[in-house]
């Protein structure tokens, strides 16, 4: 026999256990809100973080790409979507000669069908290590030499460590470094020097004709850094005026980032509005459910009063029950959100198609604490009115109501 | 000083436009150790009177004094303490908590105010005393009417009250069970507890030492029916 003292908490637990369906339903409702609030906030913070990181470390002010492929370069950079667009490599030197251009560095994109490391096609990016100012700042530990032939650097989400070997189109490559988490398409890309990229293109010919295999003098984009004191729009116009006839188009990264920021703001607002609506909904539904169930339990509360429970004992009992429901619901919701958001962050990042970088543990903790507080408050808030009201009823009347 | 003194106690209700007295200027004195039965038809006001004595309903006028202390003017905490410590109340019908076992129902009053002692031991003793110790782990929904009434009696005795008040304790019971329950009340009374019961069954009055009749809110000595 259970000899535990019948404290407020023990009484509440016994009550909740005896009504498993009602309890589970209410816990589910609170957990839904906690899930949305915590999961949504972490998601939104990750996007915000990704965005900040992207603008902080983008490196290039202007991207020169073949005309018509402005959207593709965004997909390649942000989502790592395998892209194949090319123009003549001579563009690099030509652009360098434009007034206001400080540094240029070419990149070459090759898509794999699959690779030993991953179950999905990868973006292979060839770059010029001597002139690069885009890839190398992201290396977790800097290389003591320029990236040689047959050597590769892998994105943070690719399952390979330095010293391991990866195979593309039946050729083995040595992983020499791994990138820091970027929150961009770079996380699922593999980097190599231009001659290695050309070799990969030739290897891919066995499966499918590749333009780079036919013409080694092709590149996909030119990363451009401008001189201090120049306006990026003026430099971009200068490039367009000079080389638009050679099918060169430009993407100003600041504009690209502000477009993404706009999308991100919309998404963040949507998440917060959804969380707000869900909170009001959760409190309202709980208010109705608590009112109905507590009204049906008036006789039970009358019995407590008959046995000598003062008014504040009833308030404690009701608040304790709703708090327990809130507690279990909140913990379940936050844990469920964590189990979805953290292990599947790569998938979510590719799904939303925006830079995605998980916030620090401290931020996650603060978000969890805030979500916990807001979600936990839903139950006690919803039951507080009834809890206070029930104590004011005449006991005899209450006892007769539910007879 | 009388154990319980009721003076000019009235309870007024309003039904639509009509005002009426459920209890009309009742005077009653109860000595310690009394076993009083209040009889009367349904709606005569006997339950209303009992509920005012138990502090569950506020009188319109008059006062109730327990050993000199006016319970009608007590604040919530004080009157709750009175209900919990000095009074054992057995309400009408199935007044057990359905989410608690028989054992928990019986020991519950012990935990509603601060006290020290062996609650579980006392609950087991009382269940044994009323003859249903084997039902301790069951829930109220699994019990018969007579068994449930014994649970309520055991619960009312949990904090060793000075007075046991029962509202129609044998209302829906068969003759045999009614007799058992009334004998139980008789034994409780003989052990020193004052008993006040309300009933509309005249057969049960033989167990008490004093009978009062309630009719249209008025209380008179004897069986006036």
XYZ file of C-alpha atoms in Angstrom, chain A residues 79-382:
304
model
C 22.716 25.779 -50.225
C 25.660 24.037 -51.865
C 23.406 22.979 -54.698
C 25.549 21.354 -57.395
C 25.823 23.901 -60.206
C 27.344 23.798 -63.671
C 27.783 27.150 -65.403
C 30.922 28.330 -67.077
C 32.591 31.150 -68.934
C 36.051 31.831 -70.196
C 38.817 31.908 -67.563
C 40.305 34.971 -69.244
C 37.529 37.006 -67.630
C 39.500 36.883 -64.369
C 42.358 38.950 -65.680
C 40.036 41.225 -67.619
C 37.986 42.026 -64.507
C 41.141 42.640 -62.521
C 41.887 45.476 -64.904
C 38.634 47.285 -64.156
C 38.989 50.466 -62.121
C 38.298 49.937 -58.424
C 38.945 46.188 -58.422
C 41.544 45.168 -55.851
C 41.640 41.343 -55.846
C 40.118 38.643 -57.999
C 39.991 34.890 -57.586
C 38.337 32.385 -59.945
C 36.187 29.427 -58.905
C 35.122 26.386 -60.870
C 32.040 24.344 -59.921
C 31.691 20.662 -60.717
C 28.826 18.463 -59.543
C 29.326 14.839 -58.530
C 26.633 12.189 -58.930
C 27.505 10.662 -55.575
C 30.526 10.122 -53.373
C 31.745 7.589 -50.827
C 31.197 10.081 -47.991
C 27.703 11.171 -48.802
C 24.381 9.912 -50.027
C 23.759 13.042 -52.103
C 25.433 14.843 -55.025
C 28.185 17.215 -53.924
C 29.395 20.532 -55.182
C 33.110 20.365 -55.964
C 34.667 23.812 -56.030
C 37.958 24.443 -57.714
C 39.797 27.592 -56.624
C 43.150 29.232 -57.055
C 44.975 28.940 -53.699
C 47.406 31.727 -54.515
C 44.704 34.348 -55.062
C 41.887 32.922 -52.920
C 40.407 35.099 -50.217
C 37.119 33.217 -49.880
C 37.828 29.601 -48.848
C 40.999 29.756 -46.802
C 39.732 32.115 -44.065
C 37.245 29.380 -43.098
C 39.854 26.672 -42.463
C 39.701 25.326 -38.899
C 43.502 25.081 -38.813
C 45.471 26.735 -41.543
C 47.392 24.670 -44.042
C 51.171 24.930 -43.946
C 51.271 24.761 -47.736
C 49.166 25.806 -50.700
C 46.608 23.197 -51.650
C 48.406 20.789 -53.973
C 47.132 18.530 -56.749
C 45.071 15.625 -55.452
C 44.463 17.362 -52.121
C 41.058 18.469 -50.995
C 39.442 20.505 -48.209
C 35.986 19.358 -47.066
C 33.014 21.332 -45.811
C 32.045 20.964 -42.153
C 29.023 18.731 -42.827
C 30.987 16.222 -44.893
C 31.851 13.097 -43.036
C 35.629 13.068 -43.486
C 38.603 14.168 -41.433
C 42.062 15.399 -42.408
C 44.206 12.429 -43.406
C 41.274 10.428 -44.765
C 40.763 9.700 -48.442
C 37.675 10.347 -50.568
C 36.898 9.028 -54.026
C 35.261 11.018 -56.839
C 34.758 9.466 -60.265
C 37.013 6.566 -59.259
C 39.931 8.792 -58.292
C 41.165 9.028 -54.718
C 41.811 12.387 -53.047
C 43.512 13.192 -49.758
C 41.578 15.298 -47.265
C 44.054 17.850 -45.870
C 41.714 20.151 -43.969
C 38.189 20.763 -42.930
C 36.303 24.025 -42.992
C 34.791 25.691 -39.980
C 30.993 25.587 -39.820
C 29.875 28.290 -42.231
C 26.102 27.833 -42.244
C 26.243 28.142 -46.032
C 26.523 25.828 -49.012
C 30.247 25.583 -48.280
C 29.372 23.107 -45.500
C 28.393 20.494 -48.075
C 31.058 21.358 -50.678
C 34.521 19.979 -51.402
C 37.353 22.310 -52.351
C 40.400 21.658 -54.516
C 42.798 23.625 -56.668
C 41.840 24.411 -60.258
C 44.044 21.775 -61.867
C 42.577 19.065 -59.616
C 39.085 20.306 -60.495
C 39.961 20.057 -64.174
C 41.181 16.500 -63.586
C 37.856 15.644 -61.897
C 36.003 17.088 -64.892
C 38.021 14.864 -67.215
C 37.330 11.848 -64.987
C 33.610 12.607 -65.107
C 33.670 12.356 -68.893
C 33.444 8.563 -68.513
C 29.876 9.005 -67.342
C 28.757 12.163 -69.078
C 30.252 14.781 -71.387
C 31.630 17.708 -69.382
C 32.357 21.136 -70.901
C 35.419 21.618 -68.669
C 36.929 18.367 -69.943
C 36.602 19.668 -73.483
C 37.939 23.124 -72.611
C 40.231 23.508 -69.603
C 40.037 27.240 -69.927
C 36.641 27.551 -68.262
C 35.670 28.836 -64.823
C 32.291 29.333 -63.099
C 32.722 32.630 -61.275
C 35.144 35.320 -60.281
C 35.199 36.563 -56.711
C 35.978 40.261 -56.633
C 37.167 42.466 -53.790
C 37.109 46.218 -54.405
C 39.606 48.912 -53.460
C 38.860 51.019 -50.389
C 37.142 54.292 -51.258
C 35.267 52.887 -54.248
C 31.526 52.434 -54.353
C 30.603 48.821 -55.004
C 27.763 49.813 -57.360
C 30.104 51.928 -59.465
C 32.639 49.107 -59.743
C 29.882 46.607 -60.626
C 28.629 48.997 -63.325
C 32.138 49.413 -64.653
C 32.461 45.627 -65.003
C 29.078 45.342 -66.684
C 29.823 48.163 -69.098
C 33.107 46.595 -70.061
C 32.175 42.926 -70.278
C 28.400 42.503 -70.553
C 28.878 41.829 -74.239
C 31.033 38.822 -73.227
C 28.016 37.455 -71.271
C 29.423 38.529 -67.902
C 26.946 39.464 -65.240
C 27.580 40.665 -61.698
C 25.985 39.972 -58.335
C 26.620 42.549 -55.595
C 26.928 40.485 -52.418
C 25.549 43.272 -50.217
C 22.324 43.256 -52.293
C 22.202 39.468 -52.195
C 22.601 39.543 -48.418
C 19.950 42.232 -47.976
C 17.532 40.120 -50.060
C 18.261 37.134 -47.817
C 17.923 39.333 -44.734
C 14.501 40.441 -45.971
C 13.411 36.804 -46.402
C 14.856 35.977 -43.010
C 13.028 38.827 -41.305
C 9.789 37.584 -42.873
C 10.443 34.030 -41.715
C 11.436 35.129 -38.205
C 8.337 37.283 -37.915
C 6.239 34.349 -39.105
C 7.797 32.056 -36.482
C 7.200 34.557 -33.674
C 3.643 35.263 -34.818
C 2.972 31.510 -34.957
C 4.431 31.089 -31.454
C 2.338 34.010 -30.197
C -0.848 32.650 -31.753
C -0.095 29.203 -30.348
C 0.500 30.651 -26.884
C -2.804 32.516 -26.894
C -4.453 29.390 -28.298
C -2.820 27.137 -25.692
C -3.848 29.438 -22.826
C -7.397 29.806 -24.255
C -7.880 26.074 -24.822
C -6.423 25.315 -21.394
C -8.699 27.965 -19.898
C -11.754 26.342 -21.469
C -10.618 22.788 -20.664
C -9.697 23.677 -17.085
C -12.984 25.544 -16.620
C -14.990 22.583 -17.892
C -13.063 19.931 -15.979
C -12.740 21.973 -12.805
C -16.436 22.852 -12.921
C -17.183 19.133 -13.122
C -15.017 18.650 -10.058
C -16.793 21.175 -7.817
C -18.152 18.410 -5.602
C -14.647 17.013 -5.199
C -13.414 20.439 -4.073
C -16.452 20.706 -1.822
C -15.406 17.431 -0.170
C -11.923 18.826 0.413
C -13.464 21.897 2.065
C -15.819 19.717 4.130
C -12.835 17.802 5.430
C -11.179 21.009 6.544
C -9.145 22.206 3.578
C -8.839 25.999 3.726
C -9.387 28.028 0.533
C -5.669 28.402 -0.146
C -5.278 24.603 -0.096
C -7.706 24.356 -3.046
C -5.835 27.120 -4.866
C -2.584 25.222 -4.257
C -4.119 21.927 -5.420
C -5.494 23.382 -8.658
C -2.348 25.377 -9.439
C -0.164 22.385 -8.621
C -2.089 20.164 -11.035
C -1.966 22.698 -13.846
C 1.697 23.408 -13.111
C 2.539 19.704 -13.332
C 0.722 19.514 -16.675
C 2.627 22.583 -17.839
C 5.922 21.203 -16.541
C 5.595 17.831 -18.292
C 4.258 19.466 -21.477
C 7.018 22.062 -21.536
C 9.809 19.551 -20.944
C 8.342 17.150 -23.542
C 7.962 19.956 -26.091
C 11.462 21.339 -25.600
C 13.060 17.870 -25.661
C 11.091 16.930 -28.805
C 12.098 20.190 -30.497
C 15.735 19.615 -29.525
C 15.567 16.096 -30.970
C 14.299 17.516 -34.253
C 16.244 20.775 -34.547
C 19.728 19.651 -33.512
C 20.251 16.260 -35.209
C 18.491 17.379 -38.404
C 20.036 20.848 -38.669
C 21.688 20.047 -42.031
C 18.425 18.839 -43.483
C 16.544 21.874 -42.117
C 19.232 24.174 -43.528
C 18.849 22.668 -46.997
C 15.072 22.793 -46.649
C 14.883 26.499 -45.817
C 17.603 27.353 -48.331
C 19.098 30.097 -46.186
C 22.393 30.334 -44.311
C 21.937 28.272 -41.152
C 24.330 28.287 -38.228
C 23.329 26.921 -34.864
C 23.700 29.446 -32.032
C 26.118 28.923 -29.145
C 25.206 26.676 -26.206
C 24.711 29.787 -24.063
C 22.164 31.198 -26.538
C 20.411 27.825 -26.798
C 20.250 27.715 -23.011
C 18.740 31.213 -22.824
C 16.191 30.323 -25.539
C 15.342 27.088 -23.684
C 14.918 29.008 -20.416
C 12.656 31.637 -22.006
C 10.608 28.971 -23.819
C 10.331 27.031 -20.580
C 9.100 30.056 -18.674
C 6.504 31.149 -21.253
C 5.265 27.635 -21.875
C 5.198 26.715 -18.204
C 3.121 29.790 -17.353
C 0.308 28.693 -19.704
C -1.165 26.098 -17.292
C -1.151 28.058 -14.015
C -2.396 31.193 -15.825
C -5.277 29.279 -17.386
